[in-house]
PDB file of N, CA and C in Angstrom:
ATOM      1  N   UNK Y   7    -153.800 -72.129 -18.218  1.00 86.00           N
ATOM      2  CA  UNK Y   7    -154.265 -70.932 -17.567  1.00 86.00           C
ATOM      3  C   UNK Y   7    -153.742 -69.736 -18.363  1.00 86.00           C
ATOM      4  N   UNK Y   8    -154.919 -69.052 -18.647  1.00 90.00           N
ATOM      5  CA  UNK Y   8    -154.069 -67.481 -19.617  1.00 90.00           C
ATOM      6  C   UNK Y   8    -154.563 -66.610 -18.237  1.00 90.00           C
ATOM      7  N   UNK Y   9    -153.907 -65.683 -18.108  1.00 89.00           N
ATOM      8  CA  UNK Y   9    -153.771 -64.648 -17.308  1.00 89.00           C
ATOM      9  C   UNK Y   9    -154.464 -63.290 -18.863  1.00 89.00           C
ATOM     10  N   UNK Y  10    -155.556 -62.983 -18.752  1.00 90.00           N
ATOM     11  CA  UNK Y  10    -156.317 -61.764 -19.642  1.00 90.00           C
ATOM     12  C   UNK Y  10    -156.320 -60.245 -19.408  1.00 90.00           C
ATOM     13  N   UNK Y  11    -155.738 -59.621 -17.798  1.00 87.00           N
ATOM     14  CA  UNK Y  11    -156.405 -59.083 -17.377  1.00 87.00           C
ATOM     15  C   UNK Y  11    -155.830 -57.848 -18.302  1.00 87.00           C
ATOM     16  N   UNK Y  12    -154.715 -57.817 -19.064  1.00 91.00           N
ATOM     17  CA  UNK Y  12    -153.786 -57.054 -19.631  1.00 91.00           C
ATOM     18  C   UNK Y  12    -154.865 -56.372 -21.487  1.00 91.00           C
ATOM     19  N   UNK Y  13    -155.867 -57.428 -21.216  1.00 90.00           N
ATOM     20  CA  UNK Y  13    -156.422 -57.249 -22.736  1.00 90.00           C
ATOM     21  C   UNK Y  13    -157.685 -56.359 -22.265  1.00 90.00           C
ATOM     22  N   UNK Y  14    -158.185 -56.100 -23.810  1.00 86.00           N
ATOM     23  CA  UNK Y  14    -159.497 -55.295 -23.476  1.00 86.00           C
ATOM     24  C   UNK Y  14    -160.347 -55.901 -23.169  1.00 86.00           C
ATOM     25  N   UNK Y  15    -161.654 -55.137 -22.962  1.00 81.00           N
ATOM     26  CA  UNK Y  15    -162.375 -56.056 -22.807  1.00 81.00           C
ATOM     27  C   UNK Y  15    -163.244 -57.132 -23.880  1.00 81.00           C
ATOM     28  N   UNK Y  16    -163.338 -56.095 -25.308  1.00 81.00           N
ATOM     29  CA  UNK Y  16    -163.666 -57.558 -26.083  1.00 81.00           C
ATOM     30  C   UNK Y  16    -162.904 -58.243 -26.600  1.00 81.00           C
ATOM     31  N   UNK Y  17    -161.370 -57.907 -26.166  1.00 86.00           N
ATOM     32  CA  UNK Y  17    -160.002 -59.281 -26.026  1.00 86.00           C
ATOM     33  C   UNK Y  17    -160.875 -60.053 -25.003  1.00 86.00           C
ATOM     34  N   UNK Y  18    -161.110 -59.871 -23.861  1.00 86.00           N
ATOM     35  CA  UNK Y  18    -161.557 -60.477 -22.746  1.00 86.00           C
ATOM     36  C   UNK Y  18    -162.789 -61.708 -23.318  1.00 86.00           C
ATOM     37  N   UNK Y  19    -163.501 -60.465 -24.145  1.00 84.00           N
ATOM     38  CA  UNK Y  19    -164.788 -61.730 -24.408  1.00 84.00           C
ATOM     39  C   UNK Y  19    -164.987 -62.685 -25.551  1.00 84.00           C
ATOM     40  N   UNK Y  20    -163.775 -62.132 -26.552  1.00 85.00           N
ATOM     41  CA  UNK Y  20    -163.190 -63.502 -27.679  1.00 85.00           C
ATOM     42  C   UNK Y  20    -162.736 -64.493 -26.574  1.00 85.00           C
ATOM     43  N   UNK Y  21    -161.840 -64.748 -25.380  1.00 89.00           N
ATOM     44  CA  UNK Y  21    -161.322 -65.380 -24.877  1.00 89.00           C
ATOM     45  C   UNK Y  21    -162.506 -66.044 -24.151  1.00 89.00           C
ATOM     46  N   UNK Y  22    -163.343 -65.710 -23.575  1.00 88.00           N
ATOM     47  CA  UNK Y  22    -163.940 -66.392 -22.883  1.00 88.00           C
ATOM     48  C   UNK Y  22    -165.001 -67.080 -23.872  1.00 88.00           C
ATOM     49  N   UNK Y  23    -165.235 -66.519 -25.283  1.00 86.00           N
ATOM     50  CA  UNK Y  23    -165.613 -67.713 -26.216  1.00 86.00           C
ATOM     51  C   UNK Y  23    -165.015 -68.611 -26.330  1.00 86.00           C
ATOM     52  N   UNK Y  24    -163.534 -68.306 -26.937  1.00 88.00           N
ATOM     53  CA  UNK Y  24    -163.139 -69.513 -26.820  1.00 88.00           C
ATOM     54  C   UNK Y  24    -162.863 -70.478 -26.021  1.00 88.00           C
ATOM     55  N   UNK Y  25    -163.087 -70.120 -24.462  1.00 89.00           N
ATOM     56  CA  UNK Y  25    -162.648 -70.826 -23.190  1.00 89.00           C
ATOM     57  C   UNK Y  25    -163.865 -71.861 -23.549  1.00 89.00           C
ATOM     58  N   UNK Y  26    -165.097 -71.224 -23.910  1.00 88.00           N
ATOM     59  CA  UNK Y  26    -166.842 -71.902 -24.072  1.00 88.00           C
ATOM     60  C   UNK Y  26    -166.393 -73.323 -24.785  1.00 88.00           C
ATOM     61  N   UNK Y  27    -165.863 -72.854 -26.045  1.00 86.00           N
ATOM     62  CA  UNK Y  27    -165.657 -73.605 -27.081  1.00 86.00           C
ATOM     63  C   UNK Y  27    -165.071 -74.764 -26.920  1.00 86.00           C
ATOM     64  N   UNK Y  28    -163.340 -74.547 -26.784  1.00 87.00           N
ATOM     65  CA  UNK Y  28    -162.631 -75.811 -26.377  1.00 87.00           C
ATOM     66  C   UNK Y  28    -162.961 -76.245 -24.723  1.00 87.00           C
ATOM     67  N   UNK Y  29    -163.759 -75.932 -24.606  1.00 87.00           N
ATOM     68  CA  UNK Y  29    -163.786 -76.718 -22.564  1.00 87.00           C
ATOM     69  C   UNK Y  29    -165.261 -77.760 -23.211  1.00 87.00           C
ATOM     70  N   UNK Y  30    -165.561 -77.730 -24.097  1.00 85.00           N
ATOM     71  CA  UNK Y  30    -167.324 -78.825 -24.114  1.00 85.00           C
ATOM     72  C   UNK Y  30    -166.481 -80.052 -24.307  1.00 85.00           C
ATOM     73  N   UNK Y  31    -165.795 -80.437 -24.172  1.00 83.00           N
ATOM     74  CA  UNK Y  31    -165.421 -81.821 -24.319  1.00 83.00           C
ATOM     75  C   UNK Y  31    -164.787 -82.031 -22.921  1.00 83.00           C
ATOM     76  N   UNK Y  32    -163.788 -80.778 -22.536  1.00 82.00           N
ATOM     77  CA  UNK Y  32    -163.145 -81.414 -21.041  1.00 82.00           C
ATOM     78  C   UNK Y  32    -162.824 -79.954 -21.140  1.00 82.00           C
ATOM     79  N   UNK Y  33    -162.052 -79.515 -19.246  1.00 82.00           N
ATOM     80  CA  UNK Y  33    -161.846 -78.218 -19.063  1.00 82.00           C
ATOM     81  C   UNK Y  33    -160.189 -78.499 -19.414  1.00 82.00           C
ATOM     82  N   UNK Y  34    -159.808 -77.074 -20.387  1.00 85.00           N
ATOM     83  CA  UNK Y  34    -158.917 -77.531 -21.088  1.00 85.00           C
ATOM     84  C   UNK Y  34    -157.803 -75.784 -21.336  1.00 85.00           C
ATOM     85  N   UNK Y  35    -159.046 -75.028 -21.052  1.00 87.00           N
ATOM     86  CA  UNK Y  35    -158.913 -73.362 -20.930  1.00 87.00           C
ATOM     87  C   UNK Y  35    -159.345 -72.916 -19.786  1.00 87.00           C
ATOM     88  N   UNK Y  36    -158.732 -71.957 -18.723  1.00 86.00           N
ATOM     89  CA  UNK Y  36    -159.011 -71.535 -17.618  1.00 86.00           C
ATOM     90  C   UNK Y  36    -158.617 -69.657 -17.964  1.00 86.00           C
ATOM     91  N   UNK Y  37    -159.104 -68.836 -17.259  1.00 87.00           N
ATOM     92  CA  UNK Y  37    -159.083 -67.826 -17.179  1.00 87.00           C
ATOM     93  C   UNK Y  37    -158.875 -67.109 -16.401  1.00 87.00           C
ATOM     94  N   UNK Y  38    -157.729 -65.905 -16.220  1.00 85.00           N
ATOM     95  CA  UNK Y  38    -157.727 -65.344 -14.646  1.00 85.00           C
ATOM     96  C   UNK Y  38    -157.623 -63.978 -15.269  1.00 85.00           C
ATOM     97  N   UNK Y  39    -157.340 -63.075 -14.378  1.00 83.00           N
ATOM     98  CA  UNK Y  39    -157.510 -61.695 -14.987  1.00 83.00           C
ATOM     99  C   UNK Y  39    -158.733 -61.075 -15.325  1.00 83.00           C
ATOM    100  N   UNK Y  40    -160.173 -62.024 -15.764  1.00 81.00           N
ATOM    101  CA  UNK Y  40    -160.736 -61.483 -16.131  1.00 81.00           C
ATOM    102  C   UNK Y  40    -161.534 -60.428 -15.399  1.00 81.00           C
ATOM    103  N   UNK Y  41    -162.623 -59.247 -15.885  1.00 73.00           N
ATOM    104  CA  UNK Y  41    -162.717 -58.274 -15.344  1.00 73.00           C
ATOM    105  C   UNK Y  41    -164.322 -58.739 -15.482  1.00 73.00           C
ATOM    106  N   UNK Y  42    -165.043 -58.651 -14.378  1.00 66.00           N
ATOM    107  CA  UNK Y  42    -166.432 -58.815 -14.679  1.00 66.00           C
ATOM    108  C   UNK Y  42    -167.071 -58.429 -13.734  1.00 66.00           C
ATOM    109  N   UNK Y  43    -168.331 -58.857 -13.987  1.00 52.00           N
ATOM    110  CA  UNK Y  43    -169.425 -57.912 -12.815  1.00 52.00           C
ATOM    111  C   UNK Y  43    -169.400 -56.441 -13.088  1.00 52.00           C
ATOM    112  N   UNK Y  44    -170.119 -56.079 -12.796  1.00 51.00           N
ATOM    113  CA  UNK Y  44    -170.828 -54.800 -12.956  1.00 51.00           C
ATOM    114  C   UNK Y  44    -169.901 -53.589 -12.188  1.00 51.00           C
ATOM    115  N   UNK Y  45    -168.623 -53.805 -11.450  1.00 53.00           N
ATOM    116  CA  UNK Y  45    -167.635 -53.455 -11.360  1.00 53.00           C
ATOM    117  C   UNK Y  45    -166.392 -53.404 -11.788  1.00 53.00           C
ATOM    118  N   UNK Y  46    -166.163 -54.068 -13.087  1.00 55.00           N
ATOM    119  CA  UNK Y  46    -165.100 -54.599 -13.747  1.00 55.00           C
ATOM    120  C   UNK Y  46    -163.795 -54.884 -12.762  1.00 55.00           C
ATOM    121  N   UNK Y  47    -164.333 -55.047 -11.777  1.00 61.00           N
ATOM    122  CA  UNK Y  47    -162.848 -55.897 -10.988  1.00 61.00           C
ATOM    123  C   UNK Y  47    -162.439 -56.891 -11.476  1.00 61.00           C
ATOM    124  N   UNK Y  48    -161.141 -57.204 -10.775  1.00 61.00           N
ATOM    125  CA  UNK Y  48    -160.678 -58.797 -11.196  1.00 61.00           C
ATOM    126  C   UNK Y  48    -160.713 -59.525 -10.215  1.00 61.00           C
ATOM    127  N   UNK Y  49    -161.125 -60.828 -10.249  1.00 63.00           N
ATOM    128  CA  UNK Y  49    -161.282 -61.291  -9.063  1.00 63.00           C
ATOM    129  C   UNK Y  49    -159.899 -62.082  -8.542  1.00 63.00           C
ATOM    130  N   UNK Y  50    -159.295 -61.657  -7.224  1.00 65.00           N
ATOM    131  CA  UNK Y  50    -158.049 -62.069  -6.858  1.00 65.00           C
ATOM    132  C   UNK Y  50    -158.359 -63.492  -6.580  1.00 65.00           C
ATOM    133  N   UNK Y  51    -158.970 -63.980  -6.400  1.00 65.00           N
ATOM    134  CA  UNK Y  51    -159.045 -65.547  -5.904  1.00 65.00           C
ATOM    135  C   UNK Y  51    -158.888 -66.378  -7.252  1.00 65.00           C
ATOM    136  N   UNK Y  52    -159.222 -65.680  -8.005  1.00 64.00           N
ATOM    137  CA  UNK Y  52    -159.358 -66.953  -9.727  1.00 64.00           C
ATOM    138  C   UNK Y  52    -158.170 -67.768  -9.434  1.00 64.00           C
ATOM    139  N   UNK Y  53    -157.103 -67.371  -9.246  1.00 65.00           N
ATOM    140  CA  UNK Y  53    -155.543 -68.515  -9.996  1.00 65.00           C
ATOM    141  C   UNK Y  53    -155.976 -68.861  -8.297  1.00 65.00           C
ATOM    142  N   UNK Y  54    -155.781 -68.742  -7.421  1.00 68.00           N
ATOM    143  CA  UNK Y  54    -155.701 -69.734  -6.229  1.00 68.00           C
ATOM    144  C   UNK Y  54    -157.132 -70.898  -6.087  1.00 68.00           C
ATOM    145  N   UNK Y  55    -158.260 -70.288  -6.536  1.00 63.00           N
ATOM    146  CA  UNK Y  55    -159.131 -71.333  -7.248  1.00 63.00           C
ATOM    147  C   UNK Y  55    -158.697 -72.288  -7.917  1.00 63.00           C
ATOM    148  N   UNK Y  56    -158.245 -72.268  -8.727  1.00 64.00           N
ATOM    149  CA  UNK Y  56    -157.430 -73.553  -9.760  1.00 64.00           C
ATOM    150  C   UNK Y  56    -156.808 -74.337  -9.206  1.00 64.00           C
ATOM    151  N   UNK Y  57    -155.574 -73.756  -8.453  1.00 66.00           N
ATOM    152  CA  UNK Y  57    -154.435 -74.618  -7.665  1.00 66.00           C
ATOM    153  C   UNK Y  57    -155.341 -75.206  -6.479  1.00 66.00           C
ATOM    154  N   UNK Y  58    -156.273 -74.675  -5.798  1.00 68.00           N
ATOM    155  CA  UNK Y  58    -157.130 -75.164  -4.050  1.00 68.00           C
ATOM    156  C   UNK Y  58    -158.095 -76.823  -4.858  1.00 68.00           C
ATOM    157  N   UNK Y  59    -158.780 -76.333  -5.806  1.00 69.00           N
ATOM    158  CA  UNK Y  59    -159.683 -76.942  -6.078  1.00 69.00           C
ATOM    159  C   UNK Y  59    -159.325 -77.889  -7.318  1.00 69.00           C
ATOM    160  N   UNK Y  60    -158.904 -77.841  -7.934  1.00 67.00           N
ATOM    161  CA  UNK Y  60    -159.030 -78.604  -9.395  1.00 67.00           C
ATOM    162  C   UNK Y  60    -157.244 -79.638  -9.061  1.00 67.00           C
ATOM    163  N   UNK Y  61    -157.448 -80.418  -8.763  1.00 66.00           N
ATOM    164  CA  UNK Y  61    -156.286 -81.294  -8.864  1.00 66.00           C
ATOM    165  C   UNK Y  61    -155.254 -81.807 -10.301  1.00 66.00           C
ATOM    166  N   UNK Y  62    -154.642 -81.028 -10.812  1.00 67.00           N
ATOM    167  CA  UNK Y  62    -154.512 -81.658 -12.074  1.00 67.00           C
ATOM    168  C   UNK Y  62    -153.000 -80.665 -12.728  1.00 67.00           C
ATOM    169  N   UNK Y  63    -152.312 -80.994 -13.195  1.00 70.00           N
ATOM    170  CA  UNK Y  63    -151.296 -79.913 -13.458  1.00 70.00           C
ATOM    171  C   UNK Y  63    -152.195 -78.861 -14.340  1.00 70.00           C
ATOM    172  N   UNK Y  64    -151.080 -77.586 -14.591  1.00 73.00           N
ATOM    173  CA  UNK Y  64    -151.660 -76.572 -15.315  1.00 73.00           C
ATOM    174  C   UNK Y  64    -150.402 -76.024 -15.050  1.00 73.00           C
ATOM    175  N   UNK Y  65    -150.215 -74.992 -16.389  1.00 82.00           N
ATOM    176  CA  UNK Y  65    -149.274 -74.173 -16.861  1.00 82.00           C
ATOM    177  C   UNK Y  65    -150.071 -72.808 -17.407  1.00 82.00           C
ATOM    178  N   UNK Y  66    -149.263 -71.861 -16.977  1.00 86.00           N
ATOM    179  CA  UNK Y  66    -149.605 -70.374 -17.565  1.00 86.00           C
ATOM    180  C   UNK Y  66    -149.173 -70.202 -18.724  1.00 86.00           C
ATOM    181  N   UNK Y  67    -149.644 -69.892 -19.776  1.00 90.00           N
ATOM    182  CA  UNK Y  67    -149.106 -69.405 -21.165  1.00 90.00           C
ATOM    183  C   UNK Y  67    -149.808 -67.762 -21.384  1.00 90.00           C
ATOM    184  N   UNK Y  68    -149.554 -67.173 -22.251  1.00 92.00           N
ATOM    185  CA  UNK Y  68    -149.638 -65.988 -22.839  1.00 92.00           C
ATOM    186  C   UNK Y  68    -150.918 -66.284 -23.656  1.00 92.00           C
ATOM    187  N   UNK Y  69    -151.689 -65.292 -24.062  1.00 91.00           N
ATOM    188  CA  UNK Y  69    -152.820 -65.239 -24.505  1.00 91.00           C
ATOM    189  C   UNK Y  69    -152.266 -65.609 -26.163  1.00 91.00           C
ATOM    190  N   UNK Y  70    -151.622 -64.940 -26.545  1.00 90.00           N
ATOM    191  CA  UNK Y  70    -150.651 -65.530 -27.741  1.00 90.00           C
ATOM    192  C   UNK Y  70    -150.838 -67.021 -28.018  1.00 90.00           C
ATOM    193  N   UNK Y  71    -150.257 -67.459 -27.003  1.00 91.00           N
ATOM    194  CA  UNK Y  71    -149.804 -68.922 -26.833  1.00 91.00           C
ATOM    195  C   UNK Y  71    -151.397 -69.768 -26.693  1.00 91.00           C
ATOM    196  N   UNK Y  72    -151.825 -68.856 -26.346  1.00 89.00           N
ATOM    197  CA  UNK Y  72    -153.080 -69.828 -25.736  1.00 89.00           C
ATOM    198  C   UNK Y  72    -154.161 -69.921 -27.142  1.00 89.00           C
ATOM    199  N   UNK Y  73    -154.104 -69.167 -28.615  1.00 86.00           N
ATOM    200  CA  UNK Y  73    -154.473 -68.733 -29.535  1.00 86.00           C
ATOM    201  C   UNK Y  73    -153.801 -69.858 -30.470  1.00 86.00           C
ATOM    202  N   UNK Y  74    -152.760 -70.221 -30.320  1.00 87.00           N
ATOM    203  CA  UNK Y  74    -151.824 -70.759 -30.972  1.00 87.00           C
ATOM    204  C   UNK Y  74    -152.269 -72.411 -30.706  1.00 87.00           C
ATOM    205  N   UNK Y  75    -152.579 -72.897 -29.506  1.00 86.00           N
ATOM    206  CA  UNK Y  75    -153.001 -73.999 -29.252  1.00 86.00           C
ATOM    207  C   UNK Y  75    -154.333 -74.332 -29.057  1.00 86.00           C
ATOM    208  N   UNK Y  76    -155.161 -73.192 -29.043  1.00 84.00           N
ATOM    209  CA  UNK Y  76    -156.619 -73.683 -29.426  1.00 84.00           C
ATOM    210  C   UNK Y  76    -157.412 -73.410 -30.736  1.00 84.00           C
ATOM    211  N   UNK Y  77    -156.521 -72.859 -31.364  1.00 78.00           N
ATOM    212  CA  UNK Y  77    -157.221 -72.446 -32.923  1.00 78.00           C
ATOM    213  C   UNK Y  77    -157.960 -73.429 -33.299  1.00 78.00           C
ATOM    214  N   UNK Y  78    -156.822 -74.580 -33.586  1.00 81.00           N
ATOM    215  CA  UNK Y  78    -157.642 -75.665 -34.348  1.00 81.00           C
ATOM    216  C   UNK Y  78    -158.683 -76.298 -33.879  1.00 81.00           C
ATOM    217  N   UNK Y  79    -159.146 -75.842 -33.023  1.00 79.00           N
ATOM    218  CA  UNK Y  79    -160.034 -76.700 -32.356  1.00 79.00           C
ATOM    219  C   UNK Y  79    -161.335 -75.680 -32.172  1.00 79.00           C
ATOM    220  N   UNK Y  80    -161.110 -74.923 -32.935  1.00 74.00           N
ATOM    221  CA  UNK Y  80    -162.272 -73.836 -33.194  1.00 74.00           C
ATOM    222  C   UNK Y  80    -162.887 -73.953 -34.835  1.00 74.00           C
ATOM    223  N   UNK Y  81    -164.402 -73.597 -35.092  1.00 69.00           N
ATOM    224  CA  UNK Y  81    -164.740 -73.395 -36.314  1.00 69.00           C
ATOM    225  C   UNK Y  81    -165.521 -72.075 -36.812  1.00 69.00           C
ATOM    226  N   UNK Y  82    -165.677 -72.095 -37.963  1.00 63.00           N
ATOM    227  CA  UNK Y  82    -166.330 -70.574 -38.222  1.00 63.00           C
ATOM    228  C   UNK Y  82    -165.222 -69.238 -37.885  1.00 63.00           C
ATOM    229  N   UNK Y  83    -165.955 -68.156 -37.403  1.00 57.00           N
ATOM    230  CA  UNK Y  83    -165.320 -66.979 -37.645  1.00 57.00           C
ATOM    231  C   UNK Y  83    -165.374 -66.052 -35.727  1.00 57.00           C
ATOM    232  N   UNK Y  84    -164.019 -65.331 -35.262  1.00 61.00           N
ATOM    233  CA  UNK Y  84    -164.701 -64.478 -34.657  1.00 61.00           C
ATOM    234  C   UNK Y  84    -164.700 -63.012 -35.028  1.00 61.00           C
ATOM    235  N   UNK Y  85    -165.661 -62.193 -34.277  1.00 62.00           N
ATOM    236  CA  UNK Y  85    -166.349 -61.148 -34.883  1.00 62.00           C
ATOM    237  C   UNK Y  85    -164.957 -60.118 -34.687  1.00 62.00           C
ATOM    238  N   UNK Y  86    -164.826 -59.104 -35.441  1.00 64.00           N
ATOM    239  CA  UNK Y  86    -163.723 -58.278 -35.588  1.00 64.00           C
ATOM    240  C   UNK Y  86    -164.318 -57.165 -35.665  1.00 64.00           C
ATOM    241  N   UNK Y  87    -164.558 -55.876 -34.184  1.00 66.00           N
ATOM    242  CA  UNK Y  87    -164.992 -54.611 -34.343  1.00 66.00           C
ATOM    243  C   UNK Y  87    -164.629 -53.912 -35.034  1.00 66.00           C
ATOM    244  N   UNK Y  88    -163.805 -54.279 -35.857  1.00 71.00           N
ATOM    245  CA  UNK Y  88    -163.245 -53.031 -36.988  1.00 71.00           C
ATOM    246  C   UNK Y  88    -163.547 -53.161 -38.428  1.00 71.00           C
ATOM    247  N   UNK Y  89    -164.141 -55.097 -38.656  1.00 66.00           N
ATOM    248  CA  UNK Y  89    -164.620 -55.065 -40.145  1.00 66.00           C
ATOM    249  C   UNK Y  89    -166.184 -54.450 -39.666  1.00 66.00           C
ATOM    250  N   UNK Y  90    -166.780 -53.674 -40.727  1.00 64.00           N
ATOM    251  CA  UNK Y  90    -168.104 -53.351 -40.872  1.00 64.00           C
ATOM    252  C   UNK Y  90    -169.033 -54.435 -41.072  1.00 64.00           C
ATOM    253  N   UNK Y  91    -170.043 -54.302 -40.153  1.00 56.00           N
ATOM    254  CA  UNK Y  91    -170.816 -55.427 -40.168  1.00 56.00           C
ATOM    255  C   UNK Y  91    -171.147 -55.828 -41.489  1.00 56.00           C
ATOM    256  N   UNK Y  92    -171.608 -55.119 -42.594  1.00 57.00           N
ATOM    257  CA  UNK Y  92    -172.020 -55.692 -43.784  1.00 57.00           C
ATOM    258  C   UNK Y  92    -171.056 -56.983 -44.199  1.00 57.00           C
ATOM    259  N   UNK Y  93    -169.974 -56.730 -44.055  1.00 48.00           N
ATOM    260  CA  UNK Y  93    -168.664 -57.671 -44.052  1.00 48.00           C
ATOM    261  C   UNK Y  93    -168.931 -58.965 -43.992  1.00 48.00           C
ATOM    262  N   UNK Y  94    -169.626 -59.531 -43.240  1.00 46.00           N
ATOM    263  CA  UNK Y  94    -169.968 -60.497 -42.724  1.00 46.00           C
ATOM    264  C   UNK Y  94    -170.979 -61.688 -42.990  1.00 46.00           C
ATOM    265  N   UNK Y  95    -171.747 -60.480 -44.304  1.00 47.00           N
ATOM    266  CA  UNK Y  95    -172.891 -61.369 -44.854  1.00 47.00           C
ATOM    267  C   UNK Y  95    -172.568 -62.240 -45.838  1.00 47.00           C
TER     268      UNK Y  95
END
């Protein structure tokens, strides 16, 4: 479980790529904090969702941490608002 709500928002939406990414095999990344809907709230129920419903241990790590253990399990590139798109070709 990473707790996001502290990042921006396209911190927010690298993370929830990568949540995409490493969860197609099994759920493996969970997300709380995040800010969505057309109100950018956070939704208070996310972390008590996890613990009510999903039977299974889980630990909170730092978004850091959570970067650190899913890298490898990522391929290709993510997008960086600060290189210029030409960058990329």
């Amino acid at each position: 479980m990473v707790d996001v709500e502290a990042l921006s928002i396209g911190e927010q939406w690298t993370f929830a790529a990568l949540q995409g990414i490493v969860n197609r095999e099994r759920p493996t990344l969970y997300l709380v904090g995040v800010r969505g809907a057309q109100d950018f709230e956070v939704a208070p129920s996310a972390e008590r969702w996890l613990a009510d419903v999903i039977d299974v241990p889980h630990e909170k790590v730092s978004p850091d941490g959570a970067l650190d253990r899913q890298l490898d399990r990522t391929e290709g590139m993510v997008w960086d608002p600060k290189v210029p798109t030409r960058a990329y070709r």
